CSV table of C-alpha atoms in Angstrom, one decimal:
chain,number,residue,atom,x,y,z
A,1113,MET,CA,123.2,64.1,103.5
A,1114,ARG,CA,124.6,64.1,100.0
A,1115,PRO,CA,125.3,67.5,98.5
A,1116,TRP,CA,122.9,67.0,95.6
A,1117,TRP,CA,120.1,66.2,98.0
A,1118,MET,CA,120.8,69.4,99.9
A,1119,SER,CA,120.8,71.3,96.7
A,1120,LEU,CA,117.4,69.8,95.7
A,1121,LEU,CA,116.0,70.6,99.1
A,1122,ALA,CA,117.1,74.2,98.9
A,1123,LEU,CA,115.5,74.6,95.5
A,1124,ALA,CA,112.3,72.9,96.6
A,1125,ALA,CA,112.1,75.0,99.8
A,1126,GLY,CA,112.4,78.2,97.8
A,1127,ALA,CA,109.8,77.0,95.3
A,1128,ALA,CA,107.4,76.4,98.1
A,1129,LEU,CA,107.9,79.7,99.8
A,1130,PRO,CA,105.4,81.7,97.6
A,1131,LEU,CA,102.7,79.6,99.2
A,1132,ALA,CA,103.3,81.7,102.3
A,1133,PHE,CA,102.2,84.8,100.3
A,1134,ALA,CA,98.8,85.7,98.9
A,1135,PRO,CA,96.6,84.2,97.6
A,1136,PHE,CA,97.6,81.1,99.6
A,1137,SER,CA,98.7,82.9,102.7
A,1138,ILE,CA,100.1,79.8,104.5
A,1139,ALA,CA,102.0,82.0,106.9
A,1140,PRO,CA,103.8,79.2,108.9
A,1141,LEU,CA,105.8,78.3,105.8
A,1142,ALA,CA,107.6,81.6,106.0
A,1143,ILE,CA,109.1,80.3,109.2
A,1144,LEU,CA,109.6,76.6,108.4
A,1145,LEU,CA,111.2,77.0,104.9
A,1146,PRO,CA,113.9,79.6,105.9
A,1147,ALA,CA,114.6,77.5,108.9
A,1148,LEU,CA,115.1,74.5,106.6
A,1149,LEU,CA,117.5,76.6,104.5
A,1150,LEU,CA,119.4,77.6,107.6
A,1151,ALA,CA,119.7,73.9,108.6
A,1152,LEU,CA,121.2,73.1,105.2
A,1153,LEU,CA,123.9,75.7,105.4
A,1154,PRO,CA,127.4,74.2,106.0
A,1155,GLU,CA,130.0,75.2,108.5
A,1156,ARG,CA,133.0,77.3,107.3
A,1157,ARG,CA,132.0,77.1,103.6
A,1158,PRO,CA,130.6,80.4,102.5
A,1159,ARG,CA,130.9,79.5,98.8
A,1160,ARG,CA,128.8,76.3,99.4
A,1161,ALA,CA,126.2,78.5,101.3
A,1162,LEU,CA,126.2,80.9,98.4
A,1163,GLY,CA,125.1,78.1,96.0
A,1164,LEU,CA,122.4,76.9,98.3
A,1165,GLY,CA,121.1,80.4,98.8
A,1166,TYR,CA,121.1,80.9,95.1
A,1167,LEU,CA,119.1,77.7,94.5
A,1168,PHE,CA,116.6,78.8,97.2
A,1169,GLY,CA,116.2,82.1,95.4
A,1170,LEU,CA,115.8,80.5,92.0
A,1171,GLY,CA,112.9,78.4,93.4
A,1172,CYS,CA,111.3,81.3,95.2
A,1173,PHE,CA,111.3,83.8,92.4
A,1174,GLY,CA,111.0,81.2,89.6
A,1175,VAL,CA,107.5,80.4,91.1
A,1176,GLY,CA,106.7,83.7,92.8
A,1177,VAL,CA,107.3,86.1,89.9
A,1178,SER,CA,106.7,83.7,87.0
A,1179,TRP,CA,103.8,86.1,86.0
A,1180,VAL,CA,106.4,88.5,84.5
A,1181,HIS,CA,106.3,86.6,81.2
A,1182,ILE,CA,102.6,87.2,80.9
A,1183,SER,CA,103.1,91.0,80.8
A,1184,ILE,CA,105.9,90.7,78.3
A,1185,HIS,CA,104.4,88.1,76.0
A,1186,VAL,CA,100.6,88.3,76.1
A,1187,PHE,CA,100.2,92.1,76.4
A,1188,GLY,CA,103.6,93.3,75.3
A,1189,GLY,CA,103.6,91.3,72.0
A,1190,THR,CA,107.0,89.9,72.6
A,1191,PRO,CA,107.6,86.3,71.3
A,1192,LEU,CA,107.0,83.7,73.9
A,1193,VAL,CA,110.6,82.4,73.9
A,1194,ALA,CA,112.0,85.9,74.3
A,1195,ALA,CA,109.5,86.7,77.1
A,1196,ILE,CA,110.5,83.5,79.0
A,1197,LEU,CA,114.2,84.4,78.5
A,1198,VAL,CA,113.6,87.9,80.0
A,1199,ALA,CA,111.7,86.5,82.9
A,1200,ALA,CA,114.4,83.9,83.5
A,1201,LEU,CA,117.1,86.6,83.5
A,1202,LEU,CA,115.1,88.6,86.1
A,1203,VAL,CA,114.7,85.5,88.3
A,1204,ALA,CA,118.4,84.7,87.9
A,1205,PHE,CA,119.2,88.3,89.1
A,1206,LEU,CA,116.8,88.3,92.0
A,1207,ALA,CA,118.2,84.9,93.2
A,1208,LEU,CA,121.5,86.7,93.9
A,1209,PHE,CA,120.0,88.3,97.0
A,1210,PRO,CA,119.1,85.2,99.0
A,1211,ALA,CA,122.5,83.9,97.8
A,1212,LEU,CA,124.1,87.0,99.4
A,1213,ALA,CA,122.2,86.4,102.6
A,1214,ALA,CA,123.3,82.8,102.9
A,1215,TRP,CA,127.0,83.6,102.1
A,1216,LEU,CA,127.0,86.5,104.6
A,1217,THR,CA,125.4,84.2,107.3
A,1218,VAL,CA,128.1,81.6,107.1
A,1219,TRP,CA,131.0,84.1,106.6
A,1220,LEU,CA,129.9,86.0,109.8
A,1221,ALA,CA,129.1,82.8,111.8
A,1222,PRO,CA,131.1,79.9,110.5
A,1223,LEU,CA,130.2,77.7,113.4
A,1224,VAL,CA,126.6,76.4,113.9
A,1225,GLY,CA,125.0,77.9,116.9
A,1226,TRP,CA,123.0,80.8,118.3
A,1227,PRO,CA,125.2,83.6,116.7
A,1228,ARG,CA,124.4,82.2,113.3
A,1229,TYR,CA,120.7,81.6,113.9
A,1230,LEU,CA,119.8,84.6,116.0
A,1231,LEU,CA,122.2,87.3,114.7
A,1232,ALA,CA,123.8,86.6,111.4
A,1233,ALA,CA,121.0,84.9,109.5
A,1234,PRO,CA,118.1,87.3,110.4
A,1235,ALA,CA,120.2,90.4,109.8
A,1236,ALA,CA,121.7,89.1,106.5
A,1237,TRP,CA,118.3,88.2,105.2
A,1238,VAL,CA,116.8,91.6,105.9
A,1239,LEU,CA,119.8,93.4,104.6
A,1240,SER,CA,119.5,91.5,101.3
A,1241,GLU,CA,115.8,92.3,101.1
A,1242,TRP,CA,116.5,96.0,101.8
A,1243,LEU,CA,119.2,96.1,99.1
A,1244,ARG,CA,116.8,94.5,96.6
A,1245,GLY,CA,114.2,97.2,97.4
A,1246,TRP,CA,116.3,100.0,96.0
A,1247,LEU,CA,119.2,98.7,93.9
A,1248,PHE,CA,118.8,99.4,90.2
A,1249,THR,CA,115.5,101.2,91.0
A,1250,GLY,CA,114.4,98.3,93.3
A,1251,PHE,CA,112.1,95.3,93.1
A,1252,PRO,CA,110.8,94.7,96.7
A,1253,TRP,CA,108.4,91.9,95.7
A,1254,LEU,CA,107.9,88.9,98.0
A,1255,LEU,CA,109.5,90.4,101.1
A,1256,ALA,CA,109.2,88.0,104.1
A,1257,GLY,CA,107.3,90.5,106.2
A,1258,TYR,CA,104.3,90.5,103.9
A,1259,THR,CA,103.4,86.9,104.9
A,1260,GLN,CA,102.6,87.9,108.4
A,1261,LEU,CA,99.7,90.4,107.8
A,1262,ASP,CA,97.3,88.1,109.6
A,1263,THR,CA,99.6,87.0,112.4
A,1264,PRO,CA,100.6,88.7,115.7
A,1265,LEU,CA,103.9,89.8,114.1
A,1266,ALA,CA,101.8,92.3,112.1
A,1267,GLY,CA,101.6,94.4,115.2
A,1268,TYR,CA,105.2,95.5,114.6
A,1269,ALA,CA,104.5,96.9,111.1
A,1270,PRO,CA,103.4,100.4,112.3
A,1271,VAL,CA,106.5,100.5,114.4
A,1272,LEU,CA,109.2,99.0,112.3
A,1273,GLY,CA,107.7,98.5,108.8
A,1274,VAL,CA,107.7,95.4,106.6
A,1275,HIS,CA,111.5,94.9,107.1
A,1276,GLY,CA,111.0,94.9,110.9
A,1277,VAL,CA,108.4,92.3,110.6
A,1278,GLY,CA,110.7,90.3,108.4
A,1279,LEU,CA,113.5,90.6,110.9
A,1280,LEU,CA,111.4,89.2,113.7
A,1281,LEU,CA,110.1,86.5,111.5
A,1282,LEU,CA,113.7,85.4,110.7
A,1283,VAL,CA,114.6,85.5,114.4
A,1284,THR,CA,111.7,83.1,114.9
A,1285,ALA,CA,113.0,80.8,112.1
A,1286,GLY,CA,116.5,81.0,113.5
A,1287,ALA,CA,115.3,80.1,117.0
A,1288,LEU,CA,113.5,77.1,115.5
A,1289,ALA,CA,116.7,75.9,113.7
A,1290,ALA,CA,118.8,76.5,116.8
A,1291,GLY,CA,116.3,74.7,119.0
A,1292,ILE,CA,116.3,71.6,116.8
A,1293,ARG,CA,120.2,71.5,116.8
A,1294,SER,CA,120.6,72.2,120.5
A,1295,ARG,CA,121.1,69.4,122.9
A,1296,ARG,CA,120.6,71.6,126.0
A,1297,THR,CA,117.2,71.8,127.5
A,1298,GLY,CA,117.9,75.1,129.2
A,1299,GLN,CA,118.9,76.6,125.8
A,1300,ARG,CA,115.8,75.4,124.2
A,1301,VAL,CA,113.7,76.9,127.0
A,1302,LEU,CA,115.5,80.3,126.5
A,1303,LEU,CA,114.8,80.1,122.7
A,1304,LEU,CA,111.2,79.3,123.3
A,1305,ALA,CA,110.9,82.2,125.7
A,1306,LEU,CA,112.5,84.5,123.2
A,1307,VAL,CA,110.0,83.5,120.5
A,1308,MET,CA,107.0,83.7,122.9
A,1309,GLY,CA,108.1,87.2,123.9
A,1310,VAL,CA,108.4,88.4,120.3
A,1311,TRP,CA,105.0,87.1,119.3
A,1312,LEU,CA,103.3,88.2,122.5
A,1313,GLY,CA,104.7,91.7,122.0
A,1314,GLY,CA,103.3,91.7,118.4
A,1315,SER,CA,99.9,90.5,119.7
A,1316,LEU,CA,99.7,93.4,122.2
A,1317,LEU,CA,100.8,96.0,119.6
A,1318,ARG,CA,98.0,94.8,117.2
A,1319,HIS,CA,95.4,96.3,119.5
A,1320,HIS,CA,97.0,99.7,119.7
A,1321,ASP,CA,95.8,102.5,117.4
A,1322,TRP,CA,98.7,104.8,116.5
A,1323,THR,CA,96.4,107.3,114.6
A,1324,ARG,CA,93.0,108.8,115.3
A,1325,ALA,CA,89.9,109.5,113.3
A,1326,VAL,CA,89.3,113.0,112.1
A,1327,GLY,CA,86.0,114.3,110.6
A,1328,GLU,CA,83.1,112.3,109.3
A,1329,PRO,CA,83.6,109.2,107.2
A,1330,LEU,CA,83.5,109.6,103.4
A,1331,GLU,CA,81.2,107.6,101.2
A,1332,VAL,CA,83.4,106.2,98.5
A,1333,SER,CA,82.8,104.2,95.3
A,1334,LEU,CA,85.6,102.5,93.5
A,1335,VAL,CA,84.8,101.9,89.9
A,1336,GLN,CA,86.2,98.8,88.2
A,1337,GLY,CA,85.6,99.0,84.5
A,1338,ASN,CA,87.2,95.6,83.5
A,1339,ILE,CA,88.5,96.8,80.2
A,1340,ALA,CA,90.5,94.1,78.5
A,1341,GLN,CA,94.2,95.1,78.2
A,1342,ASP,CA,94.4,94.3,74.5
A,1343,ARG,CA,91.5,96.7,73.8
A,1344,LYS,CA,92.4,99.4,76.3
A,1345,TRP,CA,94.4,101.6,73.9
A,1346,GLN,CA,92.5,100.8,70.7
A,1347,GLU,CA,90.9,104.0,69.4
A,1348,THR,CA,87.7,102.2,68.5
A,1349,TRP,CA,87.3,101.3,72.2
A,1350,GLN,CA,87.9,104.7,73.6
A,1351,ARG,CA,84.3,105.9,73.4
A,1352,ALA,CA,83.0,102.7,74.9
A,1353,THR,CA,85.5,102.8,77.7
A,1354,LEU,CA,84.6,106.4,78.7
A,1355,ALA,CA,80.9,105.6,78.4
A,1356,ARG,CA,81.2,102.6,80.7
A,1357,TYR,CA,83.0,104.6,83.5
A,1358,LEU,CA,80.6,107.5,83.2
A,1359,GLU,CA,77.5,105.3,83.3
A,1360,LEU,CA,78.8,103.4,86.4
A,1361,SER,CA,79.6,106.7,88.1
A,1362,ARG,CA,76.2,108.2,87.3
A,1363,ARG,CA,74.5,105.2,89.0
A,1364,GLU,CA,76.5,106.0,92.2
A,1365,TRP,CA,75.7,109.7,92.0
A,1366,SER,CA,72.0,109.0,91.5
A,1367,ASP,CA,71.6,106.4,94.2
A,1368,PRO,CA,69.0,107.8,96.6
A,1369,ALA,CA,70.3,105.6,99.4
A,1370,ARG,CA,73.9,107.1,99.4
A,1371,GLU,CA,75.4,110.5,99.0
A,1372,VAL,CA,78.8,109.7,97.4
A,1373,ASP,CA,81.6,112.0,98.4
A,1374,LEU,CA,84.3,110.4,96.3
A,1375,VAL,CA,84.4,108.2,93.2
A,1376,VAL,CA,87.7,106.7,92.2
A,1377,TRP,CA,88.6,105.3,88.7
A,1378,PRO,CA,91.7,103.1,88.1
A,1379,GLU,CA,95.1,103.9,86.5
A,1380,THR,CA,94.7,105.4,83.0
A,1381,ALA,CA,91.0,104.7,83.2
A,1382,ILE,CA,90.7,107.5,80.6
A,1383,PRO,CA,92.6,106.1,77.6
A,1384,ALA,CA,93.4,109.5,76.1
A,1385,PHE,CA,95.6,112.4,76.9
A,1386,TYR,CA,94.2,115.2,79.1
A,1387,HIS,CA,94.5,117.9,76.4
A,1388,GLN,CA,92.6,115.7,73.9
A,1389,ILE,CA,89.4,115.5,75.9
A,1390,GLU,CA,89.7,118.5,78.2
A,1391,ASP,CA,86.9,120.5,76.5
A,1392,GLY,CA,84.7,117.6,75.7
A,1393,PHE,CA,84.4,114.6,78.0
A,1394,LEU,CA,86.1,116.1,81.0
A,1395,ARG,CA,83.9,119.2,80.9
A,1396,GLN,CA,80.8,116.9,81.0
A,1397,LEU,CA,82.4,114.9,83.9
A,1398,ARG,CA,83.1,118.0,85.9
A,1399,ARG,CA,79.5,119.2,85.5
A,1400,GLU,CA,77.9,116.0,86.5
A,1401,SER,CA,80.2,115.5,89.5
A,1402,ARG,CA,79.4,119.0,90.7
A,1403,GLN,CA,75.7,118.5,90.3
A,1404,ALA,CA,76.1,115.4,92.5
A,1405,ASP,CA,78.2,117.4,95.0
A,1406,SER,CA,80.8,114.7,94.6
A,1407,GLU,CA,84.5,114.5,93.6
A,1408,LEU,CA,86.3,112.1,91.4
A,1409,LEU,CA,89.9,110.8,91.1
A,1410,THR,CA,90.9,109.2,87.8
A,1411,GLY,CA,94.0,107.9,86.2
A,1412,ILE,CA,94.9,109.7,82.9
A,1413,PRO,CA,98.0,110.3,80.8
A,1414,VAL,CA,99.1,113.9,80.6
A,1415,LEU,CA,101.3,115.6,78.0
A,1416,ASP,CA,103.2,118.8,79.0
A,1417,ARG,CA,103.3,120.4,75.6
A,1418,GLU,CA,105.9,123.0,76.7
A,1419,GLN,CA,108.5,120.5,77.8
A,1420,TRP,CA,107.1,117.7,75.6
A,1421,ALA,CA,107.0,115.4,78.6
A,1422,TYR,CA,104.5,112.6,79.2
A,1423,TYR,CA,103.2,111.7,82.7
A,1424,ASN,CA,101.2,108.8,84.1
A,1425,ALA,CA,98.9,110.9,86.3
A,1426,VAL,CA,95.9,110.9,88.7
A,1427,MET,CA,93.6,113.9,88.2
A,1428,ARG,CA,91.1,115.3,90.7
A,1429,VAL,CA,87.9,116.3,89.0
A,1430,GLY,CA,85.7,118.7,90.9
A,1431,GLY,CA,86.5,122.3,91.3
A,1432,GLU,CA,89.8,123.2,89.7
A,1433,ASP,CA,91.6,120.3,88.1
A,1434,SER,CA,94.7,119.2,90.0
A,1435,PHE,CA,97.2,116.3,89.3
A,1436,TYR,CA,99.6,113.9,90.8
A,1437,PHE,CA,102.3,112.7,88.5
A,1438,LYS,CA,103.7,109.2,89.1
A,1439,ARG,CA,107.3,109.4,90.5
A,1440,HIS,CA,108.6,105.8,90.5
A,1441,LEU,CA,108.2,104.5,87.0
A,1442,VAL,CA,108.5,100.9,85.9
A,1443,PRO,CA,111.8,100.2,84.1
A,1444,PHE,CA,111.3,99.0,80.5
A,1445,GLY,CA,107.5,99.4,81.0
A,1446,GLU,CA,107.1,103.2,81.4
A,1447,TYR,CA,110.6,104.4,80.6
A,1448,LEU,CA,113.7,103.1,79.0
A,1449,PRO,CA,116.7,103.1,81.4
A,1450,LEU,CA,120.2,103.9,80.0
A,1451,ARG,CA,118.6,105.3,76.8
A,1452,GLN,CA,121.9,106.8,75.7
A,1453,TRP,CA,123.3,103.2,75.5
A,1454,LEU,CA,120.2,101.2,74.6
A,1455,GLY,CA,119.0,103.7,71.9
A,1456,THR,CA,115.5,103.0,70.6
A,1457,LEU,CA,115.2,99.5,71.9
A,1458,LEU,CA,111.6,98.3,71.4
A,1459,GLN,CA,109.6,98.7,74.6
A,1460,VAL,CA,107.0,96.2,75.7
A,1461,MET,CA,104.2,98.6,76.7
A,1462,PRO,CA,101.8,99.3,73.9
A,1463,LEU,CA,100.9,102.9,74.9
A,1464,PRO,CA,100.9,105.9,72.5
A,1465,VAL,CA,104.3,106.8,74.0
A,1466,ALA,CA,105.9,104.5,76.7
A,1467,ASP,CA,108.7,106.8,77.6
A,1468,PHE,CA,107.1,108.6,80.5
A,1469,SER,CA,108.7,111.2,82.7
A,1470,SER,CA,108.9,111.0,86.4
A,1471,GLY,CA,106.9,113.5,88.5
A,1472,GLY,CA,108.6,115.7,91.1
A,1473,ALA,CA,109.5,114.4,94.6
A,1474,GLN,CA,107.7,117.3,96.3
A,1475,GLN,CA,104.3,117.5,94.7
A,1476,PRO,CA,101.4,119.0,96.7
A,1477,LEU,CA,98.9,116.5,97.9
A,1478,LEU,CA,95.5,116.3,96.1
A,1479,ARG,CA,92.6,117.2,98.3
A,1480,VAL,CA,89.2,115.5,98.2
A,1481,ALA,CA,86.2,116.5,100.4
A,1482,GLY,CA,88.5,118.8,102.3
A,1483,HIS,CA,91.1,116.2,103.2
A,1484,PRO,CA,94.6,115.8,101.8
A,1485,VAL,CA,95.1,112.4,100.1
A,1486,GLY,CA,98.3,110.4,99.5
A,1487,VAL,CA,98.1,109.1,96.0
A,1488,SER,CA,100.2,106.3,94.5
A,1489,ILE,CA,100.0,104.7,91.1
A,1490,CYS,CA,100.3,100.9,90.6
A,1491,TYR,CA,103.9,99.9,91.2
A,1492,GLU,CA,104.5,102.7,93.7
A,1493,ILE,CA,102.5,101.0,96.4
A,1494,ILE,CA,105.3,98.4,96.9
A,1495,PHE,CA,107.8,101.1,98.1
A,1496,GLY,CA,106.9,101.8,101.7
A,1497,THR,CA,109.4,104.5,102.3
A,1498,GLU,CA,108.3,106.5,99.2
A,1499,LEU,CA,104.8,106.7,100.5
A,1500,LEU,CA,106.1,108.3,103.7
A,1501,ALA,CA,106.6,111.5,101.6
A,1502,THR,CA,102.8,112.0,101.8
A,1503,LEU,CA,102.6,111.5,105.6
A,1504,PRO,CA,101.6,112.5,108.1
A,1505,GLU,CA,99.8,115.2,106.1
A,1506,ALA,CA,97.6,112.7,104.1
A,1507,ARG,CA,94.5,111.6,105.9
A,1508,LEU,CA,93.6,109.0,103.4
A,1509,LEU,CA,95.6,106.8,100.9
A,1510,VAL,CA,94.5,106.1,97.4
A,1511,ASN,CA,96.2,103.7,95.0
A,1512,VAL,CA,95.1,103.3,91.4
A,1513,SER,CA,96.3,100.4,89.4
A,1514,ASN,CA,95.9,98.3,86.2
A,1515,ASP,CA,96.7,94.7,87.2
A,1516,ALA,CA,95.3,93.5,83.9
A,1517,TRP,CA,99.0,93.4,82.8
A,1518,PHE,CA,99.4,90.4,85.1
A,1519,GLY,CA,96.5,88.3,83.7
A,1520,ASP,CA,95.0,85.6,85.9
A,1521,SER,CA,98.2,85.0,88.0
A,1522,LEU,CA,99.5,85.4,91.5
A,1523,ALA,CA,100.5,89.0,90.9
A,1524,PRO,CA,97.2,90.8,91.6
A,1525,HIS,CA,96.9,89.0,94.9
A,1526,GLN,CA,100.5,89.7,95.9
A,1527,HIS,CA,100.0,93.4,94.9
A,1528,LEU,CA,96.9,93.7,97.1
A,1529,GLN,CA,98.9,92.1,100.0
A,1530,MET,CA,101.5,94.8,99.7
A,1531,ALA,CA,98.9,97.5,99.6
A,1532,ARG,CA,97.5,96.1,102.9
A,1533,MET,CA,101.0,96.5,104.5
A,1534,ARG,CA,101.2,100.1,103.4
A,1535,ALA,CA,97.9,100.9,105.1
A,1536,LEU,CA,99.1,99.2,108.3
A,1537,GLU,CA,102.4,100.9,108.3
A,1538,ALA,CA,100.8,104.3,107.8
A,1539,GLY,CA,97.8,103.9,110.1
A,1540,ARG,CA,95.6,105.1,107.3
A,1541,GLU,CA,92.7,103.6,105.3
A,1542,LEU,CA,93.5,102.9,101.7
A,1543,LEU,CA,91.3,102.9,98.7
A,1544,ARG,CA,92.5,100.7,95.8
A,1545,ALA,CA,90.8,101.1,92.4
A,1546,THR,CA,91.9,98.7,89.7
A,1547,ASN,CA,90.9,98.0,86.1
A,1548,THR,CA,90.3,94.3,86.3
A,1549,GLY,CA,90.7,93.7,90.1
A,1550,ILE,CA,91.4,93.4,92.8
A,1551,SER,CA,89.7,96.7,93.9
A,1552,ALA,CA,89.4,97.0,97.7
A,1553,VAL,CA,89.0,99.2,100.7
A,1554,ILE,CA,91.6,98.5,103.4
A,1555,ASP,CA,91.3,99.8,107.0
A,1556,HIS,CA,94.1,101.4,109.0
A,1557,ARG,CA,95.0,98.0,110.5
A,1558,GLY,CA,95.6,96.5,107.1
A,1559,ARG,CA,92.4,94.5,107.1
A,1560,LEU,CA,90.2,94.1,104.0
A,1561,ARG,CA,86.9,95.8,104.6
A,1562,GLU,CA,85.4,95.5,101.1
A,1563,ARG,CA,86.8,93.7,98.1
A,1564,GLY,CA,85.6,93.4,94.5
A,1565,PRO,CA,85.7,90.4,92.2
A,1566,GLN,CA,88.3,89.9,89.5
A,1567,PHE,CA,87.7,90.2,85.8
A,1568,GLU,CA,84.2,91.6,86.3
A,1569,VAL,CA,82.6,95.1,85.9
A,1570,ALA,CA,82.1,96.1,89.5
A,1571,VAL,CA,81.8,99.0,92.0
A,1572,VAL,CA,83.2,98.6,95.5
A,1573,ARG,CA,81.3,100.8,98.0
A,1574,ALA,CA,82.3,101.7,101.5
A,1575,SER,CA,82.7,104.4,104.1
A,1576,ALA,CA,86.3,105.6,104.5
A,1577,GLN,CA,87.4,107.2,107.7
A,1578,PRO,CA,90.0,110.0,107.3
A,1579,ARG,CA,92.7,109.7,110.0
A,1580,GLU,CA,95.5,111.9,111.4
A,1581,GLY,CA,98.6,111.3,113.5
A,1582,ALA,CA,101.8,109.4,112.8
A,1583,THR,CA,102.9,105.9,113.5
A,1584,PRO,CA,106.5,105.3,114.7
A,1585,TYR,CA,107.3,104.0,111.2
A,1586,VAL,CA,106.0,107.2,109.6
A,1587,GLN,CA,108.2,109.2,111.9
A,1588,ARG,CA,111.4,107.2,111.5
A,1589,GLY,CA,111.0,105.0,108.4
A,1590,ASP,CA,113.5,102.1,108.0
A,1591,LEU,CA,116.3,103.7,110.1
A,1592,PRO,CA,115.6,101.8,113.3
A,1593,VAL,CA,115.6,98.5,111.5
A,1594,LEU,CA,118.8,99.3,109.6
A,1595,LEU,CA,120.5,100.3,112.8
A,1596,LEU,CA,119.4,97.1,114.4
A,1597,VAL,CA,120.5,95.0,111.4
A,1598,ALA,CA,123.9,96.8,111.5
A,1599,GLY,CA,124.2,96.1,115.2
A,1600,MET,CA,123.3,92.4,114.8
A,1601,LEU,CA,125.9,92.0,112.0
A,1602,ALA,CA,128.6,93.7,114.1
A,1603,LEU,CA,127.8,91.6,117.1
A,1604,GLY,CA,127.8,88.4,115.0
A,1605,TYR,CA,131.2,89.4,113.7
A,1606,ALA,CA,132.5,90.2,117.1
A,1607,VAL,CA,131.6,86.8,118.6
A,1608,ARG,CA,132.6,84.7,115.5
A,1609,ASN,CA,135.9,83.8,117.0
A,1610,GLY,CA,134.9,83.6,120.7
A,1611,TYR,CA,131.9,81.4,120.2
A,1612,LYS,CA,132.3,77.8,121.2
A,1613,PRO,CA,129.8,75.2,119.9
A,1614,GLU,CA,128.2,72.7,122.2
A,1615,PRO,CA,130.2,69.5,122.8
């Protein structure tokens, strides 16, 4: 095959990979397309592999995160050309990670055969994804493991997390590529047995409950106000926004068919600082929630007037006010990195002040209806290891978000998919309240129990069961997978000179 055809195939395979993720969820593509990339990688030419991996990454992220320009242009007010340029730079950066995986695969395993497909490639892929999850604050979007939430491989998520699922997925893809190239029937049988064993193990694990129910289920209502992003922070819309959320909550509290234990509003559902409405609207909200014998969690910005620091927060209303301050902020959206060098560069987020401060790493958990709750705000839900800080103490997970920033794009569906993985890893039910959707209740096995519509005013109602106990992933995090990856890379390097290809 001519080199330019191989380059085109790598680019096309990467561009098709987002079809394996939500909302399309064509899970087999997550096996077939990486297997195709592996088949294209040359022998003994790491630099050529680097280029093919980079083209694969350009296709994947060019399609999969194309929604970034919507946030920057439509809602950030940046000119379209500049927004596209920023999005293109992000894609160009993210494509470096698949390029690294392809280069490392060929460098470790210069000869085509099982060491490349079963050791080097899976380990290199997962290593590159792990690096992408924390380097420069991290962007762990479109990790391979997310595609398998509805397949038997999901059974490994409470044990090894999303990276473990991704590793086993790439072992499957590698076995497919090795089987196609192999001329030995016996080797193909062994590869098939390996894949069947991996998938059978996942199927058995899917039926195991790692955590247990504690107490009675809570009746919850997730309020989706559907406030347009371009109106959200307009002062003229503030009263209407508060009135909408209060009226929707009153209907829940006055419903004779349900006794609502918890109402959840989305991220910054209250478009005013805490101190500005503490003695007015919030006093009324406290009174009405107490009368209904209910509690409420809402997103609200908070100003610490002693330190003059701004926080993106979730507040518990009911009894004494308590707060969770967002820890992992969005670079260039909620804070300006490298401010000492970038100065007062215009930020894209049209908030009263977009330079938020990060909350402390050891914040006490909020409690609702007597249960400790692990709260995350928007972007934080994509970082699995950070959520571990709330576990196993938290009996319920709550994520508030404002996916209006993404418009009608792939992002809200991808974001929900990642939230499902967090529930599965933690063995906890997760309540997700968003401004414009997709609000949902997710069970401890990562399944959608209730889901609201997009771009509509809605309330998602369900019973949420608090749970206790710890999954193996909660106990050990990513360490087992990282040790496994290191071992596979070391073994691949050890056999690189001793391996003899088939005649």
